[in-house]
CSV table of C-alpha atoms in Angstrom, one decimal:
chain,number,residue,atom,x,y,z
A,606,UNK,CA,-193.5,7.3,25.6
A,607,UNK,CA,-190.7,4.9,24.7
A,608,UNK,CA,-190.2,4.0,21.1
A,609,UNK,CA,-187.4,1.5,21.5
A,610,UNK,CA,-185.9,-0.1,24.6
A,611,UNK,CA,-182.9,-2.4,24.7
A,612,UNK,CA,-180.8,-4.1,27.3
A,613,UNK,CA,-177.2,-4.9,26.4
A,614,UNK,CA,-174.2,-6.4,28.2
A,615,UNK,CA,-171.6,-4.0,29.5
A,616,UNK,CA,-169.1,-4.4,26.6
A,617,UNK,CA,-167.9,-1.9,23.9
A,618,UNK,CA,-168.9,-4.2,21.0
A,619,UNK,CA,-172.5,-3.3,21.7
A,620,UNK,CA,-172.0,0.4,21.1
A,621,UNK,CA,-172.6,-0.1,17.4
A,622,UNK,CA,-176.1,-1.4,18.2
A,623,UNK,CA,-176.8,1.6,20.5
A,624,UNK,CA,-175.7,4.0,17.7
A,625,UNK,CA,-177.9,2.3,15.1
A,626,UNK,CA,-181.0,2.5,17.3
A,627,UNK,CA,-180.3,6.1,18.1
A,628,UNK,CA,-180.2,6.8,14.4
A,629,UNK,CA,-183.4,5.0,13.7
A,630,UNK,CA,-185.3,6.8,16.5
A,631,UNK,CA,-183.6,10.1,15.6
A,632,UNK,CA,-184.9,9.7,12.0
A,633,UNK,CA,-188.4,9.0,13.4
A,634,UNK,CA,-188.1,12.4,15.2
A,635,UNK,CA,-187.1,13.8,11.8
A,636,UNK,CA,-184.0,15.5,13.2
A,637,UNK,CA,-181.9,17.7,11.1
A,638,UNK,CA,-179.0,15.8,9.7
A,639,UNK,CA,-176.3,17.1,12.1
A,640,UNK,CA,-178.7,16.5,15.1
A,641,UNK,CA,-179.2,13.0,13.9
A,642,UNK,CA,-175.5,12.5,14.1
A,643,UNK,CA,-175.3,14.0,17.5
A,644,UNK,CA,-178.1,11.9,18.8
A,645,UNK,CA,-175.9,8.9,18.0
A,646,UNK,CA,-172.9,10.5,19.6
A,647,UNK,CA,-174.9,11.4,22.8
A,648,UNK,CA,-176.2,7.8,23.1
A,649,UNK,CA,-172.7,6.6,22.6
A,650,UNK,CA,-171.4,8.9,25.4
A,651,UNK,CA,-174.3,7.9,27.7
A,652,UNK,CA,-173.3,4.3,27.2
A,653,UNK,CA,-169.7,5.1,28.1
A,654,UNK,CA,-170.8,6.9,31.2
A,655,UNK,CA,-172.9,3.8,32.3
A,656,UNK,CA,-169.9,1.5,31.5
A,657,UNK,CA,-167.8,3.6,33.8
A,658,UNK,CA,-170.1,3.4,36.8
A,659,UNK,CA,-171.8,0.0,36.3
A,660,UNK,CA,-171.5,-2.8,38.8
A,661,UNK,CA,-169.5,-5.7,37.4
A,662,UNK,CA,-171.7,-7.8,35.3
A,663,UNK,CA,-174.6,-5.4,35.3
A,664,UNK,CA,-176.4,-4.9,31.9
A,665,UNK,CA,-177.0,-1.5,30.4
A,666,UNK,CA,-180.6,-0.4,29.7
A,667,UNK,CA,-181.6,2.2,27.1
A,668,UNK,CA,-184.9,3.7,26.2
A,669,UNK,CA,-185.3,6.1,23.4
A,670,UNK,CA,-188.3,8.2,22.5
A,671,UNK,CA,-188.9,10.4,19.4
A,672,UNK,CA,-190.7,13.7,19.7
A,673,UNK,CA,-191.2,16.3,17.0
A,674,UNK,CA,-187.6,17.4,16.3
A,675,UNK,CA,-186.2,15.9,19.5
A,676,UNK,CA,-184.7,12.6,20.6
A,677,UNK,CA,-184.9,11.6,24.2
A,678,UNK,CA,-182.8,8.9,25.9
A,679,UNK,CA,-183.1,7.4,29.3
A,680,UNK,CA,-180.2,5.0,30.1
A,681,UNK,CA,-179.5,3.3,33.4
A,682,UNK,CA,-177.6,0.5,35.0
A,683,UNK,CA,-176.9,-0.9,38.5
A,684,UNK,CA,-174.3,1.0,40.4
A,685,UNK,CA,-172.9,0.4,43.9
A,686,UNK,CA,-171.7,4.0,44.5
A,687,UNK,CA,-173.5,5.9,47.2
A,688,UNK,CA,-172.8,9.2,45.5
A,689,UNK,CA,-171.6,10.2,42.1
A,690,UNK,CA,-168.3,12.1,41.7
A,691,UNK,CA,-168.1,15.6,40.3
A,692,UNK,CA,-168.7,15.2,36.5
A,693,UNK,CA,-166.6,17.6,34.7
A,694,UNK,CA,-163.6,16.4,36.6
A,695,UNK,CA,-164.4,12.7,36.4
A,696,UNK,CA,-165.4,12.5,32.8
A,697,UNK,CA,-162.9,15.1,31.4
A,698,UNK,CA,-163.2,15.6,27.7
A,699,UNK,CA,-166.2,13.2,27.5
A,700,UNK,CA,-168.2,15.7,29.7
A,701,UNK,CA,-167.3,18.5,27.3
A,702,UNK,CA,-168.6,16.4,24.4
A,703,UNK,CA,-171.9,15.2,25.9
A,704,UNK,CA,-172.7,18.5,27.5
A,705,UNK,CA,-172.0,20.3,24.1
A,706,UNK,CA,-174.3,18.2,22.0
A,707,UNK,CA,-177.3,17.7,24.3
A,708,UNK,CA,-180.2,20.1,25.0
A,709,UNK,CA,-180.9,18.6,28.4
A,710,UNK,CA,-178.6,16.4,30.4
A,711,UNK,CA,-179.1,14.9,33.8
A,712,UNK,CA,-177.0,12.2,35.5
A,713,UNK,CA,-178.2,10.9,38.9
A,714,UNK,CA,-178.3,8.0,41.3
A,715,UNK,CA,-181.7,6.4,42.2
A,716,UNK,CA,-182.6,3.1,43.8
A,717,UNK,CA,-179.1,1.7,43.4
A,718,UNK,CA,-178.9,2.7,39.7
A,719,UNK,CA,-177.1,5.4,37.8
A,720,UNK,CA,-179.3,7.1,35.3
A,721,UNK,CA,-178.5,9.3,32.3
A,722,UNK,CA,-181.4,11.4,31.0
A,723,UNK,CA,-180.7,13.4,27.9
A,724,UNK,CA,-182.3,15.0,24.8
A,725,UNK,CA,-180.9,16.2,21.5
A,726,UNK,CA,-182.9,18.7,19.6
A,727,UNK,CA,-182.7,19.6,15.9
A,728,UNK,CA,-185.6,20.7,13.9
A,729,UNK,CA,-186.3,23.3,11.2
B,215,UNK,CA,-136.4,15.6,-5.4
B,216,UNK,CA,-134.7,16.7,-2.2
B,217,UNK,CA,-131.7,15.1,-0.7
B,218,UNK,CA,-131.9,13.6,2.8
B,219,UNK,CA,-129.9,16.6,4.0
B,220,UNK,CA,-132.3,19.1,2.5
B,221,UNK,CA,-135.3,17.4,4.1
B,222,UNK,CA,-133.4,17.6,7.5
B,223,UNK,CA,-133.0,21.3,6.9
B,224,UNK,CA,-136.7,21.7,6.3
B,225,UNK,CA,-137.4,19.9,9.6
B,226,UNK,CA,-134.8,21.9,11.4
B,227,UNK,CA,-136.5,25.1,10.2
B,228,UNK,CA,-139.9,23.7,11.2
B,229,UNK,CA,-138.7,23.2,14.7
B,230,UNK,CA,-137.0,26.6,15.1
B,231,UNK,CA,-138.7,28.8,17.6
B,232,UNK,CA,-139.2,31.8,15.3
B,233,UNK,CA,-141.1,29.9,12.5
B,234,UNK,CA,-144.5,31.3,11.8
B,235,UNK,CA,-147.6,29.2,11.6
B,236,UNK,CA,-147.9,29.9,7.9
B,237,UNK,CA,-144.3,29.0,7.2
B,238,UNK,CA,-144.7,25.9,9.4
B,239,UNK,CA,-147.7,24.7,7.2
B,240,UNK,CA,-145.7,25.5,4.1
B,241,UNK,CA,-142.8,23.4,5.3
B,242,UNK,CA,-145.0,20.5,6.2
B,243,UNK,CA,-146.7,20.6,2.9
B,244,UNK,CA,-143.3,20.5,1.1
B,245,UNK,CA,-142.2,17.5,3.1
B,246,UNK,CA,-145.5,15.7,2.5
B,247,UNK,CA,-145.3,16.4,-1.2
B,248,UNK,CA,-141.8,15.2,-1.3
B,249,UNK,CA,-142.8,11.8,0.2
B,250,UNK,CA,-145.9,11.2,-1.9
B,251,UNK,CA,-143.9,8.6,-3.9
B,252,UNK,CA,-143.0,6.8,-0.7
B,253,UNK,CA,-146.6,6.8,0.5
B,254,UNK,CA,-147.7,5.2,-2.8
B,255,UNK,CA,-145.0,2.7,-2.7
B,256,UNK,CA,-146.2,1.4,0.7
B,257,UNK,CA,-149.8,1.4,-0.4
B,258,UNK,CA,-149.0,-0.7,-3.4
B,259,UNK,CA,-147.3,-3.2,-1.1
B,260,UNK,CA,-150.4,-3.6,1.0
B,261,UNK,CA,-153.4,-3.1,-1.2
B,262,UNK,CA,-153.0,-2.0,-4.8
B,263,UNK,CA,-156.8,-1.7,-5.3
B,264,UNK,CA,-157.4,1.3,-3.0
B,265,UNK,CA,-154.2,3.3,-3.7
B,266,UNK,CA,-155.9,6.7,-3.7
B,267,UNK,CA,-157.9,6.1,-0.6
B,268,UNK,CA,-155.0,5.2,1.5
B,269,UNK,CA,-152.9,8.2,0.6
B,270,UNK,CA,-154.6,10.1,3.4
B,271,UNK,CA,-153.3,7.7,6.0
B,272,UNK,CA,-149.9,7.8,4.5
B,273,UNK,CA,-149.9,11.5,4.9
B,274,UNK,CA,-150.8,11.2,8.6
B,275,UNK,CA,-147.8,8.9,8.9
B,276,UNK,CA,-145.5,11.5,7.4
B,277,UNK,CA,-146.9,14.2,9.8
B,278,UNK,CA,-146.3,11.9,12.7
B,279,UNK,CA,-142.8,11.2,11.5
B,280,UNK,CA,-142.1,15.0,11.2
B,281,UNK,CA,-143.1,15.4,14.8
B,282,UNK,CA,-141.0,12.5,16.1
B,283,UNK,CA,-137.9,12.3,13.8
B,284,UNK,CA,-134.6,12.6,15.7
B,285,UNK,CA,-132.3,14.8,13.6
B,286,UNK,CA,-129.2,13.6,15.5
B,287,UNK,CA,-129.7,10.0,14.5
B,288,UNK,CA,-127.8,8.8,11.5
B,289,UNK,CA,-130.8,7.7,9.6
B,290,UNK,CA,-132.6,9.3,6.7
B,291,UNK,CA,-136.0,10.8,7.3
B,292,UNK,CA,-137.5,8.7,4.5
B,293,UNK,CA,-136.5,5.6,6.3
B,294,UNK,CA,-138.1,6.8,9.5
B,295,UNK,CA,-141.2,8.1,7.8
B,296,UNK,CA,-141.5,4.8,5.8
B,297,UNK,CA,-142.0,2.9,9.1
B,298,UNK,CA,-144.7,5.4,10.2
B,299,UNK,CA,-146.5,5.3,6.8
B,300,UNK,CA,-146.4,1.5,6.9
B,301,UNK,CA,-147.7,1.5,10.4
B,302,UNK,CA,-150.7,3.7,9.7
B,303,UNK,CA,-151.7,1.7,6.6
B,304,UNK,CA,-151.2,-1.7,8.1
B,305,UNK,CA,-153.1,-0.8,11.3
B,306,UNK,CA,-156.0,0.5,9.4
B,307,UNK,CA,-156.2,-2.5,7.1
B,308,UNK,CA,-155.9,-4.8,10.0
B,309,UNK,CA,-158.6,-3.0,12.0
B,310,UNK,CA,-160.9,-2.7,9.1
B,311,UNK,CA,-160.3,-6.0,7.4
B,312,UNK,CA,-163.9,-7.1,7.8
B,313,UNK,CA,-165.5,-3.8,6.7
B,314,UNK,CA,-166.6,-4.0,3.1
B,315,UNK,CA,-169.1,-1.5,1.9
B,316,UNK,CA,-171.3,-2.9,-0.9
B,317,UNK,CA,-171.1,-1.1,-4.2
B,318,UNK,CA,-174.7,-0.1,-4.1
B,319,UNK,CA,-174.3,1.6,-0.7
B,320,UNK,CA,-171.1,3.3,-2.0
B,321,UNK,CA,-173.2,4.7,-4.8
B,322,UNK,CA,-175.9,5.8,-2.4
B,323,UNK,CA,-173.3,7.7,-0.3
B,324,UNK,CA,-172.5,9.7,-3.4
B,325,UNK,CA,-176.1,10.3,-4.2
B,326,UNK,CA,-176.8,11.4,-0.6
B,327,UNK,CA,-173.8,13.8,-0.5
B,328,UNK,CA,-174.9,15.3,-3.8
B,329,UNK,CA,-178.5,15.6,-2.7
B,330,UNK,CA,-177.5,17.2,0.6
B,331,UNK,CA,-175.3,19.8,-1.2
B,332,UNK,CA,-178.2,20.5,-3.6
B,333,UNK,CA,-180.7,20.9,-0.8
B,334,UNK,CA,-178.4,23.2,1.1
B,335,UNK,CA,-177.8,25.3,-2.0
B,336,UNK,CA,-181.6,25.6,-2.6
B,337,UNK,CA,-182.7,26.1,1.0
B,338,UNK,CA,-179.6,27.5,2.7
B,339,UNK,CA,-180.1,25.0,5.6
B,340,UNK,CA,-179.5,21.3,6.3
B,341,UNK,CA,-182.3,18.9,5.5
B,342,UNK,CA,-184.0,16.7,8.0
B,343,UNK,CA,-183.8,12.9,7.6
B,344,UNK,CA,-187.1,12.7,5.8
B,345,UNK,CA,-186.3,15.7,3.5
B,346,UNK,CA,-183.0,14.2,2.6
B,347,UNK,CA,-184.6,10.8,1.8
B,348,UNK,CA,-187.1,12.6,-0.5
B,349,UNK,CA,-184.5,14.8,-2.1
B,350,UNK,CA,-182.1,11.9,-2.8
B,351,UNK,CA,-185.0,9.7,-4.0
B,352,UNK,CA,-184.0,6.9,-1.6
B,353,UNK,CA,-186.2,5.0,0.8
B,354,UNK,CA,-185.5,5.2,4.5
B,355,UNK,CA,-183.5,1.9,4.7
B,356,UNK,CA,-181.3,3.0,1.8
B,357,UNK,CA,-180.6,6.3,3.5
B,358,UNK,CA,-179.9,4.6,6.9
B,359,UNK,CA,-177.4,2.3,5.2
B,360,UNK,CA,-175.7,5.2,3.3
B,361,UNK,CA,-175.4,7.4,6.5
B,362,UNK,CA,-174.1,4.5,8.5
B,363,UNK,CA,-171.6,3.6,5.9
B,364,UNK,CA,-170.5,7.2,5.5
B,365,UNK,CA,-169.5,7.2,9.2
B,366,UNK,CA,-167.5,4.1,9.0
B,367,UNK,CA,-165.5,5.3,6.0
B,368,UNK,CA,-162.6,7.2,7.3
B,369,UNK,CA,-160.7,7.5,4.1
B,370,UNK,CA,-160.7,10.0,1.3
B,371,UNK,CA,-159.8,10.0,-2.3
B,372,UNK,CA,-157.1,12.2,-3.6
B,373,UNK,CA,-159.7,13.8,-5.9
B,374,UNK,CA,-161.6,14.8,-2.8
B,375,UNK,CA,-161.1,18.4,-1.9
B,376,UNK,CA,-160.8,17.4,1.8
B,377,UNK,CA,-157.5,15.7,1.1
B,378,UNK,CA,-156.1,19.0,-0.1
B,379,UNK,CA,-157.7,20.8,2.8
B,380,UNK,CA,-155.9,18.4,5.1
B,381,UNK,CA,-152.5,19.1,3.6
B,382,UNK,CA,-153.1,22.9,3.4
B,383,UNK,CA,-154.9,23.2,6.8
B,384,UNK,CA,-153.6,26.1,8.7
B,385,UNK,CA,-152.0,25.5,12.0
B,386,UNK,CA,-154.6,24.9,14.6
B,387,UNK,CA,-155.1,27.9,16.9
B,388,UNK,CA,-157.1,25.9,19.5
B,389,UNK,CA,-155.6,24.9,22.8
B,390,UNK,CA,-156.9,21.7,24.3
B,391,UNK,CA,-156.4,22.0,28.0
B,392,UNK,CA,-158.0,21.1,31.3
B,393,UNK,CA,-160.7,18.5,30.5
B,394,UNK,CA,-158.8,17.4,27.4
B,395,UNK,CA,-155.6,16.6,29.3
B,396,UNK,CA,-156.3,12.8,29.4
B,397,UNK,CA,-156.4,12.7,25.6
B,398,UNK,CA,-153.7,15.2,24.8
B,399,UNK,CA,-151.4,12.6,23.3
B,400,UNK,CA,-154.2,11.5,20.9
B,401,UNK,CA,-155.0,15.1,20.0
B,402,UNK,CA,-151.3,15.6,19.2
B,403,UNK,CA,-151.5,12.9,16.7
B,404,UNK,CA,-154.5,14.5,14.8
B,405,UNK,CA,-154.0,16.0,11.5
B,406,UNK,CA,-154.2,19.9,11.5
B,407,UNK,CA,-157.6,19.8,9.9
B,408,UNK,CA,-158.9,17.4,12.4
B,409,UNK,CA,-157.7,19.5,15.3
B,410,UNK,CA,-159.4,22.4,13.7
B,411,UNK,CA,-162.7,20.6,13.3
B,412,UNK,CA,-162.5,19.3,16.9
B,413,UNK,CA,-161.8,22.9,18.2
B,414,UNK,CA,-164.5,24.4,16.1
B,415,UNK,CA,-167.1,21.9,17.4
B,416,UNK,CA,-166.2,21.6,21.0
B,417,UNK,CA,-164.3,24.8,21.9
B,418,UNK,CA,-166.1,27.3,19.6
B,419,UNK,CA,-169.3,25.2,19.9
B,420,UNK,CA,-170.2,25.5,16.3
B,421,UNK,CA,-172.7,23.2,14.7
B,422,UNK,CA,-171.5,20.7,12.0
B,423,UNK,CA,-173.3,22.7,9.3
B,424,UNK,CA,-171.4,25.9,10.3
B,425,UNK,CA,-168.1,24.1,10.3
B,426,UNK,CA,-168.8,22.6,6.9
B,427,UNK,CA,-169.7,26.0,5.5
B,428,UNK,CA,-166.6,27.6,7.0
B,429,UNK,CA,-164.2,24.9,5.8
B,430,UNK,CA,-165.8,24.4,2.4
B,431,UNK,CA,-166.7,20.9,3.2
B,432,UNK,CA,-170.0,18.9,3.2
B,433,UNK,CA,-171.7,18.3,6.6
B,434,UNK,CA,-171.5,14.5,6.0
B,435,UNK,CA,-167.7,14.9,5.7
B,436,UNK,CA,-167.6,16.9,8.9
B,437,UNK,CA,-169.7,14.2,10.6
B,438,UNK,CA,-167.4,11.5,9.4
B,439,UNK,CA,-164.3,13.3,10.5
B,440,UNK,CA,-165.8,14.0,14.0
B,441,UNK,CA,-166.8,10.4,14.4
B,442,UNK,CA,-163.3,9.2,13.4
B,443,UNK,CA,-161.6,11.7,15.8
B,444,UNK,CA,-163.8,10.9,18.8
B,445,UNK,CA,-163.3,7.2,18.1
B,446,UNK,CA,-159.6,7.7,18.3
B,447,UNK,CA,-159.8,9.7,21.5
B,448,UNK,CA,-161.9,6.9,23.0
B,449,UNK,CA,-159.4,4.3,21.9
B,450,UNK,CA,-156.7,6.2,23.6
B,451,UNK,CA,-158.5,6.3,26.9
B,452,UNK,CA,-159.4,2.6,26.6
B,453,UNK,CA,-155.8,1.7,25.8
B,454,UNK,CA,-154.6,3.8,28.8
B,455,UNK,CA,-157.0,2.0,31.1
B,456,UNK,CA,-155.7,-1.4,29.9
B,457,UNK,CA,-152.1,-0.3,30.5
B,458,UNK,CA,-152.8,0.7,34.1
């Protein structure tokens, strides 16, 4: 179940909003403090991935959900690619970061959209 | 006070192939200490009110100057380093001119750090958000504001043990290769402590709380550092894209 959903233009200045929402939802999940931080970071990186593959002018959609000790994010945007490139190679260091801080991570194409599904865990 | 020639000798030794990592750190610390007066001079020129906080940036300027100084040019290291120090400080003040953290939030940051340290000492683990709010006796909004402000504050006071950690940081043993190639120039500009934190988190895959414990820092400080480092790496990538 989604706790917060937001649609923002594809522009870096909106990253701050994404981070703030991730913190609020992460707090609702009562994450440990470092996981709270990494929930923000993962949301930030997900946004960067969408920005990279979005069609020009396409907005970015985010949906967060809080579970007990876990933050889920489903992010998506319109994408004109027919298949996604190899991720470690395309994303470079950003891949190392997002795959290090997430418990689950899936990036896929569906119905003309690129989707990022991830979760960050951190409970006692 | 060292002469210009003596400083050049320290840099020459630093660049010699047989210098050990420990000696390299010693030499850097000596050069940084030698230029503290210069750092403070430039800070006073720009913003007399936050002298202590900007020392850290000045130190980064000196480290960058050490890496890039051309010993064959007929110019004193202090002149060259001055330009780097000024650059670091002016860029920061320009980029952060609109960020002003209210005094109440600043005081909450201190309360939160102390509460977190106290919680970790008592329970030997990090608190969750709710536990920290309770322990710090702050409501959720106050804690949000303090945590957010903590992340946007990249600077440190001279009284902060982190500043000394930065200067005394051992040479980073981490090699950032393969996936990190696109941000290598930005990694090269990181202070030794920052390289260490980046390596511990993403090469060794340690959690922030483990890094904090190993380095004798607070988790919030590690969080702030990581955010600052990753922001700079991203800026580097963005700048590269704009240049293409």
